[in-house]
PDB file of C-alpha atoms in Angstrom:
ATOM      1  CA  MET A   1    -137.022 -84.062 -22.758  1.00  0.00           C
ATOM      2  CA  THR A   2    -140.227 -82.117 -22.994  1.00  0.00           C
ATOM      3  CA  ASP A   3    -140.909 -79.256 -25.336  1.00  0.00           C
ATOM      4  CA  SER A   4    -139.452 -76.729 -22.964  1.00  0.00           C
ATOM      5  CA  PRO A   5    -138.448 -73.191 -23.800  1.00  0.00           C
ATOM      6  CA  PRO A   6    -134.889 -72.745 -25.056  1.00  0.00           C
ATOM      7  CA  LEU A   7    -132.158 -72.254 -22.511  1.00  0.00           C
ATOM      8  CA  PRO A   8    -131.351 -68.695 -21.533  1.00  0.00           C
ATOM      9  CA  ALA A   9    -128.315 -67.509 -23.475  1.00  0.00           C
ATOM     10  CA  TRP A  10    -126.136 -67.279 -20.358  1.00  0.00           C
ATOM     11  CA  VAL A  11    -126.821 -70.937 -19.458  1.00  0.00           C
ATOM     12  CA  SER A  12    -125.921 -72.116 -22.953  1.00  0.00           C
ATOM     13  CA  ASP A  13    -122.777 -69.969 -22.958  1.00  0.00           C
ATOM     14  CA  TRP A  14    -121.787 -71.273 -19.517  1.00  0.00           C
ATOM     15  CA  LEU A  15    -122.231 -74.926 -20.552  1.00  0.00           C
ATOM     16  CA  VAL A  16    -120.215 -74.389 -23.736  1.00  0.00           C
ATOM     17  CA  ALA A  17    -117.444 -72.572 -21.836  1.00  0.00           C
ATOM     18  CA  GLN A  18    -117.349 -75.259 -19.160  1.00  0.00           C
ATOM     19  CA  ALA A  19    -117.018 -78.054 -21.720  1.00  0.00           C
ATOM     20  CA  ARG A  20    -114.381 -76.098 -23.677  1.00  0.00           C
ATOM     21  CA  ASP A  21    -112.343 -75.317 -20.559  1.00  0.00           C
ATOM     22  CA  TRP A  22    -112.336 -78.931 -19.351  1.00  0.00           C
ATOM     23  CA  GLN A  23    -111.414 -80.199 -22.804  1.00  0.00           C
ATOM     24  CA  ALA A  24    -108.579 -77.672 -23.033  1.00  0.00           C
ATOM     25  CA  LEU A  25    -107.349 -78.613 -19.571  1.00  0.00           C
ATOM     26  CA  LEU A  26    -107.306 -82.328 -20.390  1.00  0.00           C
ATOM     27  CA  GLN A  27    -105.576 -81.732 -23.734  1.00  0.00           C
ATOM     28  CA  SER A  28    -102.949 -79.465 -22.218  1.00  0.00           C
ATOM     29  CA  ALA A  29    -102.307 -81.950 -19.428  1.00  0.00           C
ATOM     30  CA  ALA A  30    -101.649 -84.666 -21.974  1.00  0.00           C
ATOM     31  CA  ALA A  31     -99.249 -82.520 -24.027  1.00  0.00           C
ATOM     32  CA  PRO A  32     -95.499 -83.100 -23.591  1.00  0.00           C
ATOM     33  CA  GLY A  33     -93.930 -80.437 -21.387  1.00  0.00           C
ATOM     34  CA  SER A  34     -97.331 -79.421 -20.073  1.00  0.00           C
ATOM     35  CA  ASN A  35     -97.417 -76.783 -17.396  1.00  0.00           C
ATOM     36  CA  ALA A  36    -101.030 -77.659 -16.487  1.00  0.00           C
ATOM     37  CA  ALA A  37     -99.812 -80.125 -13.869  1.00  0.00           C
ATOM     38  CA  PRO A  38    -100.218 -77.635 -10.991  1.00  0.00           C
ATOM     39  CA  ILE A  39    -103.837 -76.982 -12.000  1.00  0.00           C
ATOM     40  CA  ILE A  40    -104.628 -80.674 -12.234  1.00  0.00           C
ATOM     41  CA  GLU A  41    -102.872 -81.278  -8.927  1.00  0.00           C
ATOM     42  CA  ARG A  42    -105.141 -78.699  -7.233  1.00  0.00           C
ATOM     43  CA  TYR A  43    -108.256 -80.376  -8.642  1.00  0.00           C
ATOM     44  CA  ARG A  44    -106.940 -83.757  -7.584  1.00  0.00           C
ATOM     45  CA  GLN A  45    -106.391 -82.472  -4.044  1.00  0.00           C
ATOM     46  CA  LEU A  46    -109.865 -80.961  -3.942  1.00  0.00           C
ATOM     47  CA  PHE A  47    -111.841 -83.944  -5.206  1.00  0.00           C
ATOM     48  CA  LEU A  48    -109.889 -87.098  -4.451  1.00  0.00           C
ATOM     49  CA  PRO A  49    -110.082 -88.734  -0.999  1.00  0.00           C
ATOM     50  CA  GLN A  50    -106.868 -88.448   1.020  1.00  0.00           C
ATOM     51  CA  SER A  51    -106.236 -92.197   0.924  1.00  0.00           C
ATOM     52  CA  ALA A  52    -106.412 -92.150  -2.870  1.00  0.00           C
ATOM     53  CA  GLN A  53    -104.184 -89.056  -3.014  1.00  0.00           C
ATOM     54  CA  ALA A  54    -101.535 -90.851  -0.982  1.00  0.00           C
ATOM     55  CA  ALA A  55    -101.727 -93.904  -3.220  1.00  0.00           C
ATOM     56  CA  LEU A  56    -101.485 -91.780  -6.375  1.00  0.00           C
ATOM     57  CA  ALA A  57     -98.485 -89.902  -5.002  1.00  0.00           C
ATOM     58  CA  GLY A  58     -96.580 -93.129  -4.500  1.00  0.00           C
ATOM     59  CA  MET A  59     -97.484 -94.740  -7.807  1.00  0.00           C
ATOM     60  CA  PRO A  60     -95.015 -94.887 -10.655  1.00  0.00           C
ATOM     61  CA  GLY A  61     -96.229 -94.522 -14.232  1.00  0.00           C
ATOM     62  CA  ALA A  62     -99.267 -92.890 -15.743  1.00  0.00           C
ATOM     63  CA  GLY A  63    -101.882 -95.571 -14.987  1.00  0.00           C
ATOM     64  CA  ALA A  64    -103.460 -93.670 -12.129  1.00  0.00           C
ATOM     65  CA  GLY A  65    -103.337 -90.436 -14.102  1.00  0.00           C
ATOM     66  CA  ALA A  66    -105.140 -92.060 -17.024  1.00  0.00           C
ATOM     67  CA  ALA A  67    -107.723 -93.526 -14.646  1.00  0.00           C
ATOM     68  CA  TRP A  68    -108.161 -90.106 -13.053  1.00  0.00           C
ATOM     69  CA  GLN A  69    -108.704 -88.472 -16.453  1.00  0.00           C
ATOM     70  CA  ARG A  70    -111.200 -91.171 -17.451  1.00  0.00           C
ATOM     71  CA  TRP A  71    -113.112 -90.637 -14.205  1.00  0.00           C
ATOM     72  CA  GLN A  72    -113.115 -86.858 -14.728  1.00  0.00           C
ATOM     73  CA  GLY A  73    -114.513 -87.331 -18.240  1.00  0.00           C
ATOM     74  CA  ALA A  74    -117.198 -89.669 -16.935  1.00  0.00           C
ATOM     75  CA  MET A  75    -118.079 -87.192 -14.188  1.00  0.00           C
ATOM     76  CA  SER A  76    -118.331 -84.444 -16.795  1.00  0.00           C
ATOM     77  CA  SER A  77    -120.720 -86.509 -18.940  1.00  0.00           C
ATOM     78  CA  ALA A  78    -122.885 -87.481 -15.987  1.00  0.00           C
ATOM     79  CA  GLY A  79    -122.836 -83.888 -14.769  1.00  0.00           C
ATOM     80  CA  ALA A  80    -124.003 -82.605 -18.141  1.00  0.00           C
ATOM     81  CA  LEU A  81    -126.976 -84.981 -17.987  1.00  0.00           C
ATOM     82  CA  ALA A  82    -127.739 -83.912 -14.413  1.00  0.00           C
ATOM     83  CA  THR A  83    -127.609 -80.273 -15.515  1.00  0.00           C
ATOM     84  CA  ALA A  84    -129.995 -81.016 -18.376  1.00  0.00           C
ATOM     85  CA  ILE A  85    -132.378 -82.703 -15.919  1.00  0.00           C
ATOM     86  CA  GLY A  86    -132.262 -79.662 -13.643  1.00  0.00           C
ATOM     87  CA  ILE A  87    -132.890 -77.266 -16.509  1.00  0.00           C
ATOM     88  CA  ASP A  88    -135.809 -79.391 -17.729  1.00  0.00           C
ATOM     89  CA  ALA A  89    -137.253 -79.571 -14.195  1.00  0.00           C
ATOM     90  CA  TYR A  90    -137.024 -75.797 -13.918  1.00  0.00           C
ATOM     91  CA  ALA A  91    -138.749 -75.351 -17.303  1.00  0.00           C
ATOM     92  CA  ARG A  92    -141.538 -77.736 -16.252  1.00  0.00           C
ATOM     93  CA  PHE A  93    -141.909 -75.941 -12.912  1.00  0.00           C
ATOM     94  CA  THR A  94    -142.098 -72.452 -14.410  1.00  0.00           C
ATOM     95  CA  ALA A  95    -144.540 -73.672 -17.063  1.00  0.00           C
ATOM     96  CA  ALA A  96    -146.757 -75.234 -14.385  1.00  0.00           C
ATOM     97  CA  LEU A  97    -146.678 -72.049 -12.310  1.00  0.00           C
ATOM     98  CA  ALA A  98    -147.491 -69.912 -15.351  1.00  0.00           C
ATOM     99  CA  SER A  99    -150.315 -72.206 -16.491  1.00  0.00           C
ATOM    100  CA  THR A 100    -153.705 -70.588 -16.869  1.00  0.00           C
ATOM    101  CA  ASP A 101    -155.473 -73.923 -17.261  1.00  0.00           C
ATOM    102  CA  PRO A 102    -158.640 -73.758 -15.146  1.00  0.00           C
ATOM    103  CA  ALA A 103    -158.282 -77.494 -14.407  1.00  0.00           C
ATOM    104  CA  ALA A 104    -154.865 -76.965 -12.790  1.00  0.00           C
ATOM    105  CA  GLN A 105    -154.744 -77.342  -9.032  1.00  0.00           C
ATOM    106  CA  PRO A 106    -154.129 -73.935  -7.406  1.00  0.00           C
ATOM    107  CA  ILE A 107    -151.047 -73.599  -5.221  1.00  0.00           C
ATOM    108  CA  THR A 108    -152.106 -72.303  -1.815  1.00  0.00           C
ATOM    109  CA  THR A 109    -149.424 -73.675   0.536  1.00  0.00           C
ATOM    110  CA  LEU A 110    -145.677 -74.130   0.577  1.00  0.00           C
ATOM    111  CA  ALA A 111    -146.224 -77.881   0.773  1.00  0.00           C
ATOM    112  CA  GLU A 112    -148.173 -77.789  -2.508  1.00  0.00           C
ATOM    113  CA  LEU A 113    -145.429 -75.677  -4.095  1.00  0.00           C
ATOM    114  CA  HIS A 114    -142.824 -78.176  -2.877  1.00  0.00           C
ATOM    115  CA  ASP A 115    -144.893 -81.092  -4.202  1.00  0.00           C
ATOM    116  CA  LEU A 116    -145.138 -79.397  -7.602  1.00  0.00           C
ATOM    117  CA  TRP A 117    -141.356 -78.901  -7.690  1.00  0.00           C
ATOM    118  CA  VAL A 118    -140.781 -82.552  -6.747  1.00  0.00           C
ATOM    119  CA  ASP A 119    -143.262 -83.726  -9.402  1.00  0.00           C
ATOM    120  CA  CYS A 120    -141.521 -81.610 -12.060  1.00  0.00           C
ATOM    121  CA  GLY A 121    -138.098 -82.890 -11.008  1.00  0.00           C
ATOM    122  CA  GLU A 122    -139.227 -86.509 -10.982  1.00  0.00           C
ATOM    123  CA  ALA A 123    -140.810 -86.155 -14.424  1.00  0.00           C
ATOM    124  CA  ALA A 124    -137.640 -84.597 -15.853  1.00  0.00           C
ATOM    125  CA  TYR A 125    -135.459 -87.268 -14.247  1.00  0.00           C
ATOM    126  CA  ALA A 126    -137.707 -90.138 -15.376  1.00  0.00           C
ATOM    127  CA  GLU A 127    -137.561 -88.959 -18.965  1.00  0.00           C
ATOM    128  CA  VAL A 128    -133.764 -88.843 -19.047  1.00  0.00           C
ATOM    129  CA  ALA A 129    -133.121 -91.827 -16.753  1.00  0.00           C
ATOM    130  CA  HIS A 130    -134.759 -94.192 -19.209  1.00  0.00           C
ATOM    131  CA  SER A 131    -132.579 -93.087 -22.116  1.00  0.00           C
ATOM    132  CA  ARG A 132    -129.583 -94.858 -23.613  1.00  0.00           C
ATOM    133  CA  PRO A 133    -127.247 -91.861 -23.111  1.00  0.00           C
ATOM    134  CA  PHE A 134    -128.049 -91.819 -19.382  1.00  0.00           C
ATOM    135  CA  ALA A 135    -127.464 -95.565 -19.045  1.00  0.00           C
ATOM    136  CA  ALA A 136    -124.194 -95.265 -20.976  1.00  0.00           C
ATOM    137  CA  ALA A 137    -123.037 -92.315 -18.848  1.00  0.00           C
ATOM    138  CA  GLN A 138    -123.849 -94.176 -15.612  1.00  0.00           C
ATOM    139  CA  ALA A 139    -122.081 -97.327 -16.837  1.00  0.00           C
ATOM    140  CA  GLU A 140    -118.995 -95.331 -17.844  1.00  0.00           C
ATOM    141  CA  LEU A 141    -118.995 -93.484 -14.515  1.00  0.00           C
ATOM    142  CA  LEU A 142    -119.075 -96.755 -12.593  1.00  0.00           C
ATOM    143  CA  SER A 143    -116.405 -98.373 -14.766  1.00  0.00           C
ATOM    144  CA  ALA A 144    -114.149 -95.326 -14.528  1.00  0.00           C
ATOM    145  CA  PHE A 145    -114.583 -95.222 -10.755  1.00  0.00           C
ATOM    146  CA  VAL A 146    -113.684 -98.910 -10.445  1.00  0.00           C
ATOM    147  CA  GLU A 147    -110.612 -98.342 -12.621  1.00  0.00           C
ATOM    148  CA  LEU A 148    -109.603 -95.353 -10.492  1.00  0.00           C
ATOM    149  CA  ARG A 149    -110.076 -97.322  -7.273  1.00  0.00           C
ATOM    150  CA  ALA A 150    -108.007-100.198  -8.658  1.00  0.00           C
ATOM    151  CA  ALA A 151    -105.261 -97.789  -9.759  1.00  0.00           C
ATOM    152  CA  THR A 152    -105.097 -96.192  -6.319  1.00  0.00           C
ATOM    153  CA  GLN A 153    -105.233 -99.343  -4.178  1.00  0.00           C
ATOM    154  CA  THR A 154    -102.137-100.156  -2.205  1.00  0.00           C
ATOM    155  CA  ASP A 155    -100.921-103.639  -1.399  1.00  0.00           C
ATOM    156  CA  ALA A 156    -100.943-102.906   2.326  1.00  0.00           C
ATOM    157  CA  PRO A 157    -102.549-105.660   4.451  1.00  0.00           C
TER     158      PRO A 157
END
């Protein structure tokens, strides 16, 4: 990432709270006698396609549940990287707009403003997309999705 200004306190607090809440939810769901099942069921209904929901409902054992939790963890990791890219793009954009460099191209149209935003977003994405953590997060997301799909497939012809 670039040398961007630190995150506003509320963004940092929100990211920490989000990570803590998801971790607590996953830990409580794994605990014996957990009463987090209704919460997890609501999330499953919200984010899982209906065909996969039907397959999960009819599956014995915890294989699909473990696959679901793995996929949720992978989505969380990929989402954290996407959030970091967005925050970096915003920092680049605000820095470019605040620049007093006489060599900087002045923004006189909405199209130029849009182009600047796209350039900042592409630069932020390119920096993260070529990193090992991004490649690892994408690989885990794909593997977790394949595992989830396999766990929810039915043997219907």
